[in-house]
Amino acid sequence: MSKMSISDLKAMLASEKADALAAISAARLAEERADAMDYYLGNMRKDMPAQDGRSRAVSTDVADTIEGLMPHLMDIFAGSDEVVRFEPVGPEDEAAAAQETDFVNHVFMQQNPGFMILYSFIKDALLSKVGIVKVWWEEREEESRETYYDLTDDQFALLAQAVIESDGAMEIVAHTMNSRSQQESKAAG
């Protein structure tokens, strides 16, 4: 086994030290978050233990402060029609920037629960020292099936023409004629 160089040893020790400090910091942060949640819920047992035969102290100052800040912060971030605005770089970009602004705001606030996402994000940041939102774009095709009953021959022909014009986006899976339609066809012929 070859001997480790001094620089490799120093690098390995620095890495181990950084990992240890990160673990200590993470543990401290987890404890602070747990304390913050206890304070938010009015649980003061850690700092003000109850004496025997006495009631426990309850303080809702943390909850009152956070809940008091939430309307103001929500008004800042979600109080207008535009949660986000794209600024044009030049005069030729004005129409595109307006369209991008409208589209992103529609997707965030209408197609997604934008208000609740912001609310949860801000409240988590106040209570837990970090607010995280996961963002992704997903494209998917949705299939739907429709069933038609008692179509006339002309109605079926229109439907078949629409299927042909859809370039494969639609298809007729099954087609049957019921006995009443067959009898009416024979009687008419």
PDB file of C-alpha atoms in Angstrom:
ATOM      1  CA  MET A   1       0.000   0.000   0.000  1.00  0.00           C
ATOM      2  CA  SER A   2       1.440   3.330  -1.023  1.00  0.00           C
ATOM      3  CA  LYS A   3       1.987   6.149   1.389  1.00  0.00           C
ATOM      4  CA  MET A   4      -0.493   9.065   1.314  1.00  0.00           C
ATOM      5  CA  SER A   5       0.986  12.446   0.497  1.00  0.00           C
ATOM      6  CA  ILE A   6       0.703  15.314   2.970  1.00  0.00           C
ATOM      7  CA  SER A   7      -1.502  17.337   0.598  1.00  0.00           C
ATOM      8  CA  ASP A   8      -3.871  14.360   0.106  1.00  0.00           C
ATOM      9  CA  LEU A   9      -4.050  13.875   3.876  1.00  0.00           C
ATOM     10  CA  LYS A  10      -4.794  17.569   4.413  1.00  0.00           C
ATOM     11  CA  ALA A  11      -7.521  17.471   1.732  1.00  0.00           C
ATOM     12  CA  MET A  12      -9.092  14.363   3.268  1.00  0.00           C
ATOM     13  CA  LEU A  13      -9.029  15.872   6.776  1.00  0.00           C
ATOM     14  CA  ALA A  14     -10.497  19.157   5.499  1.00  0.00           C
ATOM     15  CA  SER A  15     -13.295  17.218   3.825  1.00  0.00           C
ATOM     16  CA  GLU A  16     -14.021  15.213   6.978  1.00  0.00           C
ATOM     17  CA  LYS A  17     -13.992  18.412   9.052  1.00  0.00           C
ATOM     18  CA  ALA A  18     -16.419  20.096   6.640  1.00  0.00           C
ATOM     19  CA  ASP A  19     -18.734  17.057   6.800  1.00  0.00           C
ATOM     20  CA  ALA A  20     -18.631  17.054  10.598  1.00  0.00           C
ATOM     21  CA  LEU A  21     -19.363  20.785  10.806  1.00  0.00           C
ATOM     22  CA  ALA A  22     -22.215  20.418   8.318  1.00  0.00           C
ATOM     23  CA  ALA A  23     -23.702  17.612  10.423  1.00  0.00           C
ATOM     24  CA  ILE A  24     -23.433  19.721  13.573  1.00  0.00           C
ATOM     25  CA  SER A  25     -24.978  22.676  11.774  1.00  0.00           C
ATOM     26  CA  ALA A  26     -27.780  20.492  10.379  1.00  0.00           C
ATOM     27  CA  ALA A  27     -28.483  19.056  13.826  1.00  0.00           C
ATOM     28  CA  ARG A  28     -28.540  22.555  15.320  1.00  0.00           C
ATOM     29  CA  LEU A  29     -30.869  23.749  12.554  1.00  0.00           C
ATOM     30  CA  ALA A  30     -33.177  20.749  13.080  1.00  0.00           C
ATOM     31  CA  GLU A  31     -33.326  21.528  16.802  1.00  0.00           C
ATOM     32  CA  GLU A  32     -34.048  25.207  16.108  1.00  0.00           C
ATOM     33  CA  ARG A  33     -36.817  24.207  13.707  1.00  0.00           C
ATOM     34  CA  ALA A  34     -38.353  21.880  16.286  1.00  0.00           C
ATOM     35  CA  ASP A  35     -38.193  24.674  18.884  1.00  0.00           C
ATOM     36  CA  ALA A  36     -39.795  27.115  16.430  1.00  0.00           C
ATOM     37  CA  MET A  37     -42.661  24.694  15.805  1.00  0.00           C
ATOM     38  CA  ASP A  38     -43.145  24.211  19.557  1.00  0.00           C
ATOM     39  CA  TYR A  39     -43.246  27.987  20.054  1.00  0.00           C
ATOM     40  CA  TYR A  40     -45.667  28.377  17.144  1.00  0.00           C
ATOM     41  CA  LEU A  41     -47.963  25.822  18.773  1.00  0.00           C
ATOM     42  CA  GLY A  42     -47.654  27.576  22.154  1.00  0.00           C
ATOM     43  CA  ASN A  43     -45.614  24.818  23.783  1.00  0.00           C
ATOM     44  CA  MET A  44     -43.243  26.455  26.283  1.00  0.00           C
ATOM     45  CA  ARG A  45     -42.216  23.340  28.246  1.00  0.00           C
ATOM     46  CA  LYS A  46     -38.575  23.518  27.160  1.00  0.00           C
ATOM     47  CA  ASP A  47     -37.974  27.084  28.355  1.00  0.00           C
ATOM     48  CA  MET A  48     -40.635  27.348  31.055  1.00  0.00           C
ATOM     49  CA  PRO A  49     -41.218  23.954  32.668  1.00  0.00           C
ATOM     50  CA  ALA A  50     -44.374  23.775  34.758  1.00  0.00           C
ATOM     51  CA  GLN A  51     -44.016  23.442  38.482  1.00  0.00           C
ATOM     52  CA  ASP A  52     -45.838  20.602  40.178  1.00  0.00           C
ATOM     53  CA  GLY A  53     -49.439  21.466  40.787  1.00  0.00           C
ATOM     54  CA  ARG A  54     -49.278  24.549  38.535  1.00  0.00           C
ATOM     55  CA  SER A  55     -50.598  25.189  35.073  1.00  0.00           C
ATOM     56  CA  ARG A  56     -48.245  25.336  32.113  1.00  0.00           C
ATOM     57  CA  ALA A  57     -47.265  28.612  30.506  1.00  0.00           C
ATOM     58  CA  VAL A  58     -48.581  29.055  26.986  1.00  0.00           C
ATOM     59  CA  SER A  59     -47.436  31.846  24.713  1.00  0.00           C
ATOM     60  CA  THR A  60     -48.716  32.295  21.192  1.00  0.00           C
ATOM     61  CA  ASP A  61     -46.402  35.213  20.378  1.00  0.00           C
ATOM     62  CA  VAL A  62     -44.624  33.302  17.587  1.00  0.00           C
ATOM     63  CA  ALA A  63     -47.898  32.201  15.988  1.00  0.00           C
ATOM     64  CA  ASP A  64     -49.375  35.684  16.402  1.00  0.00           C
ATOM     65  CA  THR A  65     -46.331  37.278  14.762  1.00  0.00           C
ATOM     66  CA  ILE A  66     -46.224  34.843  11.836  1.00  0.00           C
ATOM     67  CA  GLU A  67     -49.970  35.001  11.246  1.00  0.00           C
ATOM     68  CA  GLY A  68     -49.819  38.799  11.519  1.00  0.00           C
ATOM     69  CA  LEU A  69     -47.088  38.993   8.875  1.00  0.00           C
ATOM     70  CA  MET A  70     -48.728  36.593   6.419  1.00  0.00           C
ATOM     71  CA  PRO A  71     -51.409  38.956   5.013  1.00  0.00           C
ATOM     72  CA  HIS A  72     -48.836  41.684   4.352  1.00  0.00           C
ATOM     73  CA  LEU A  73     -46.379  39.300   2.725  1.00  0.00           C
ATOM     74  CA  MET A  74     -49.118  37.660   0.640  1.00  0.00           C
ATOM     75  CA  ASP A  75     -50.219  41.097  -0.516  1.00  0.00           C
ATOM     76  CA  ILE A  76     -46.661  41.846  -1.652  1.00  0.00           C
ATOM     77  CA  PHE A  77     -46.231  38.598  -3.575  1.00  0.00           C
ATOM     78  CA  ALA A  78     -49.778  37.775  -4.721  1.00  0.00           C
ATOM     79  CA  GLY A  79     -51.708  41.007  -4.315  1.00  0.00           C
ATOM     80  CA  SER A  80     -51.779  41.987  -7.982  1.00  0.00           C
ATOM     81  CA  ASP A  81     -52.711  40.366 -11.270  1.00  0.00           C
ATOM     82  CA  GLU A  82     -49.039  39.805 -12.019  1.00  0.00           C
ATOM     83  CA  VAL A  83     -47.019  37.509  -9.790  1.00  0.00           C
ATOM     84  CA  VAL A  84     -44.218  37.753 -12.328  1.00  0.00           C
ATOM     85  CA  ARG A  85     -43.479  40.266 -15.064  1.00  0.00           C
ATOM     86  CA  PHE A  86     -41.129  39.886 -18.012  1.00  0.00           C
ATOM     87  CA  GLU A  87     -39.411  43.101 -19.018  1.00  0.00           C
ATOM     88  CA  PRO A  88     -38.618  43.689 -22.691  1.00  0.00           C
ATOM     89  CA  VAL A  89     -34.996  44.239 -23.646  1.00  0.00           C
ATOM     90  CA  GLY A  90     -35.865  46.448 -26.599  1.00  0.00           C
ATOM     91  CA  PRO A  91     -38.958  47.854 -28.324  1.00  0.00           C
ATOM     92  CA  GLU A  92     -39.203  44.744 -30.508  1.00  0.00           C
ATOM     93  CA  ASP A  93     -39.597  42.586 -27.364  1.00  0.00           C
ATOM     94  CA  GLU A  94     -42.592  44.390 -25.851  1.00  0.00           C
ATOM     95  CA  ALA A  95     -45.289  42.158 -27.353  1.00  0.00           C
ATOM     96  CA  ALA A  96     -43.406  38.957 -26.515  1.00  0.00           C
ATOM     97  CA  ALA A  97     -42.727  40.118 -22.932  1.00  0.00           C
ATOM     98  CA  ALA A  98     -46.409  40.938 -22.418  1.00  0.00           C
ATOM     99  CA  GLN A  99     -47.448  37.553 -23.795  1.00  0.00           C
ATOM    100  CA  GLU A 100     -44.892  35.701 -21.636  1.00  0.00           C
ATOM    101  CA  THR A 101     -46.056  37.621 -18.567  1.00  0.00           C
ATOM    102  CA  ASP A 102     -49.702  36.737 -19.231  1.00  0.00           C
ATOM    103  CA  PHE A 103     -48.897  33.081 -19.923  1.00  0.00           C
ATOM    104  CA  VAL A 104     -46.702  32.471 -16.872  1.00  0.00           C
ATOM    105  CA  ASN A 105     -49.164  34.237 -14.567  1.00  0.00           C
ATOM    106  CA  HIS A 106     -52.034  32.161 -16.013  1.00  0.00           C
ATOM    107  CA  VAL A 107     -50.141  28.887 -15.582  1.00  0.00           C
ATOM    108  CA  PHE A 108     -49.032  29.726 -12.036  1.00  0.00           C
ATOM    109  CA  MET A 109     -52.267  31.193 -10.680  1.00  0.00           C
ATOM    110  CA  GLN A 110     -54.986  29.485 -12.767  1.00  0.00           C
ATOM    111  CA  GLN A 111     -53.673  26.087 -13.831  1.00  0.00           C
ATOM    112  CA  ASN A 112     -51.856  25.588 -10.520  1.00  0.00           C
ATOM    113  CA  PRO A 113     -52.746  26.601  -6.962  1.00  0.00           C
ATOM    114  CA  GLY A 114     -50.348  29.566  -7.093  1.00  0.00           C
ATOM    115  CA  PHE A 115     -51.762  31.389  -4.097  1.00  0.00           C
ATOM    116  CA  MET A 116     -51.466  28.335  -1.847  1.00  0.00           C
ATOM    117  CA  ILE A 117     -47.966  27.561  -3.150  1.00  0.00           C
ATOM    118  CA  LEU A 118     -46.825  31.068  -2.220  1.00  0.00           C
ATOM    119  CA  TYR A 119     -48.636  30.925   1.125  1.00  0.00           C
ATOM    120  CA  SER A 120     -46.993  27.611   2.111  1.00  0.00           C
ATOM    121  CA  PHE A 121     -43.592  28.741   0.855  1.00  0.00           C
ATOM    122  CA  ILE A 122     -43.642  32.013   2.824  1.00  0.00           C
ATOM    123  CA  LYS A 123     -45.034  30.452   5.998  1.00  0.00           C
ATOM    124  CA  ASP A 124     -42.414  27.664   5.890  1.00  0.00           C
ATOM    125  CA  ALA A 125     -39.691  30.280   5.436  1.00  0.00           C
ATOM    126  CA  LEU A 126     -40.891  32.220   8.469  1.00  0.00           C
ATOM    127  CA  LEU A 127     -41.366  29.163  10.654  1.00  0.00           C
ATOM    128  CA  SER A 128     -38.580  26.822   9.534  1.00  0.00           C
ATOM    129  CA  LYS A 129     -35.946  29.245   8.261  1.00  0.00           C
ATOM    130  CA  VAL A 130     -36.326  27.854   4.763  1.00  0.00           C
ATOM    131  CA  GLY A 131     -39.125  27.755   2.235  1.00  0.00           C
ATOM    132  CA  ILE A 132     -38.849  25.349  -0.670  1.00  0.00           C
ATOM    133  CA  VAL A 133     -40.967  25.106  -3.796  1.00  0.00           C
ATOM    134  CA  LYS A 134     -40.411  22.348  -6.319  1.00  0.00           C
ATOM    135  CA  VAL A 135     -41.039  23.516  -9.864  1.00  0.00           C
ATOM    136  CA  TRP A 136     -41.294  21.397 -12.986  1.00  0.00           C
ATOM    137  CA  TRP A 137     -42.927  21.422 -16.380  1.00  0.00           C
ATOM    138  CA  GLU A 138     -44.733  18.333 -17.491  1.00  0.00           C
ATOM    139  CA  GLU A 139     -46.115  17.637 -20.908  1.00  0.00           C
ATOM    140  CA  ARG A 140     -48.430  14.706 -21.289  1.00  0.00           C
ATOM    141  CA  GLU A 141     -51.056  13.489 -23.634  1.00  0.00           C
ATOM    142  CA  GLU A 142     -54.459  12.767 -22.253  1.00  0.00           C
ATOM    143  CA  GLU A 143     -56.729  10.277 -23.888  1.00  0.00           C
ATOM    144  CA  SER A 144     -60.455  10.339 -23.633  1.00  0.00           C
ATOM    145  CA  ARG A 145     -63.046   7.945 -24.919  1.00  0.00           C
ATOM    146  CA  GLU A 146     -66.451   8.954 -26.222  1.00  0.00           C
ATOM    147  CA  THR A 147     -69.338   6.665 -26.978  1.00  0.00           C
ATOM    148  CA  TYR A 148     -72.116   7.612 -29.380  1.00  0.00           C
ATOM    149  CA  TYR A 149     -75.459   5.837 -29.580  1.00  0.00           C
ATOM    150  CA  ASP A 150     -78.187   5.897 -32.200  1.00  0.00           C
ATOM    151  CA  LEU A 151     -76.295   7.917 -34.808  1.00  0.00           C
ATOM    152  CA  THR A 152     -77.825   8.256 -38.223  1.00  0.00           C
ATOM    153  CA  ASP A 153     -75.702   7.262 -41.204  1.00  0.00           C
ATOM    154  CA  ASP A 154     -75.085  10.927 -41.965  1.00  0.00           C
ATOM    155  CA  GLN A 155     -73.997  11.639 -38.383  1.00  0.00           C
ATOM    156  CA  PHE A 156     -71.645   8.663 -38.445  1.00  0.00           C
ATOM    157  CA  ALA A 157     -70.224   9.830 -41.788  1.00  0.00           C
ATOM    158  CA  LEU A 158     -69.491  13.289 -40.295  1.00  0.00           C
ATOM    159  CA  LEU A 159     -67.809  11.668 -37.302  1.00  0.00           C
ATOM    160  CA  ALA A 160     -65.740   9.400 -39.547  1.00  0.00           C
ATOM    161  CA  GLN A 161     -64.690  12.425 -41.643  1.00  0.00           C
ATOM    162  CA  ALA A 162     -63.566  14.264 -38.478  1.00  0.00           C
ATOM    163  CA  VAL A 163     -61.481  11.215 -37.526  1.00  0.00           C
ATOM    164  CA  ILE A 164     -59.848  11.166 -40.960  1.00  0.00           C
ATOM    165  CA  GLU A 165     -59.072  14.896 -40.772  1.00  0.00           C
ATOM    166  CA  SER A 166     -57.518  14.536 -37.287  1.00  0.00           C
ATOM    167  CA  ASP A 167     -54.386  12.932 -38.800  1.00  0.00           C
ATOM    168  CA  GLY A 168     -54.341  10.114 -36.268  1.00  0.00           C
ATOM    169  CA  ALA A 169     -55.286  12.185 -33.220  1.00  0.00           C
ATOM    170  CA  MET A 170     -58.632  10.388 -33.126  1.00  0.00           C
ATOM    171  CA  GLU A 171     -59.665   6.886 -34.014  1.00  0.00           C
ATOM    172  CA  ILE A 172     -62.808   4.830 -34.153  1.00  0.00           C
ATOM    173  CA  VAL A 173     -62.247   1.851 -31.890  1.00  0.00           C
ATOM    174  CA  ALA A 174     -65.480   0.010 -32.592  1.00  0.00           C
ATOM    175  CA  HIS A 175     -68.598   0.493 -34.656  1.00  0.00           C
ATOM    176  CA  THR A 176     -71.725  -1.596 -34.394  1.00  0.00           C
ATOM    177  CA  MET A 177     -75.199  -1.218 -35.729  1.00  0.00           C
ATOM    178  CA  ASN A 178     -78.054  -2.117 -33.449  1.00  0.00           C
ATOM    179  CA  SER A 179     -80.945  -4.215 -34.706  1.00  0.00           C
ATOM    180  CA  ARG A 180     -83.397  -1.298 -34.745  1.00  0.00           C
ATOM    181  CA  SER A 181     -81.141   0.700 -37.113  1.00  0.00           C
ATOM    182  CA  GLN A 182     -80.726  -2.354 -39.338  1.00  0.00           C
ATOM    183  CA  GLN A 183     -84.492  -2.899 -39.442  1.00  0.00           C
ATOM    184  CA  GLU A 184     -85.091   0.789 -40.224  1.00  0.00           C
ATOM    185  CA  SER A 185     -82.481   0.624 -42.995  1.00  0.00           C
ATOM    186  CA  LYS A 186     -84.178  -2.446 -44.495  1.00  0.00           C
ATOM    187  CA  ALA A 187     -87.617  -0.839 -44.201  1.00  0.00           C
ATOM    188  CA  ALA A 188     -86.437   2.344 -45.894  1.00  0.00           C
ATOM    189  CA  GLY A 189     -84.743   0.400 -48.754  1.00  0.00           C
TER     190      GLY A 189
END
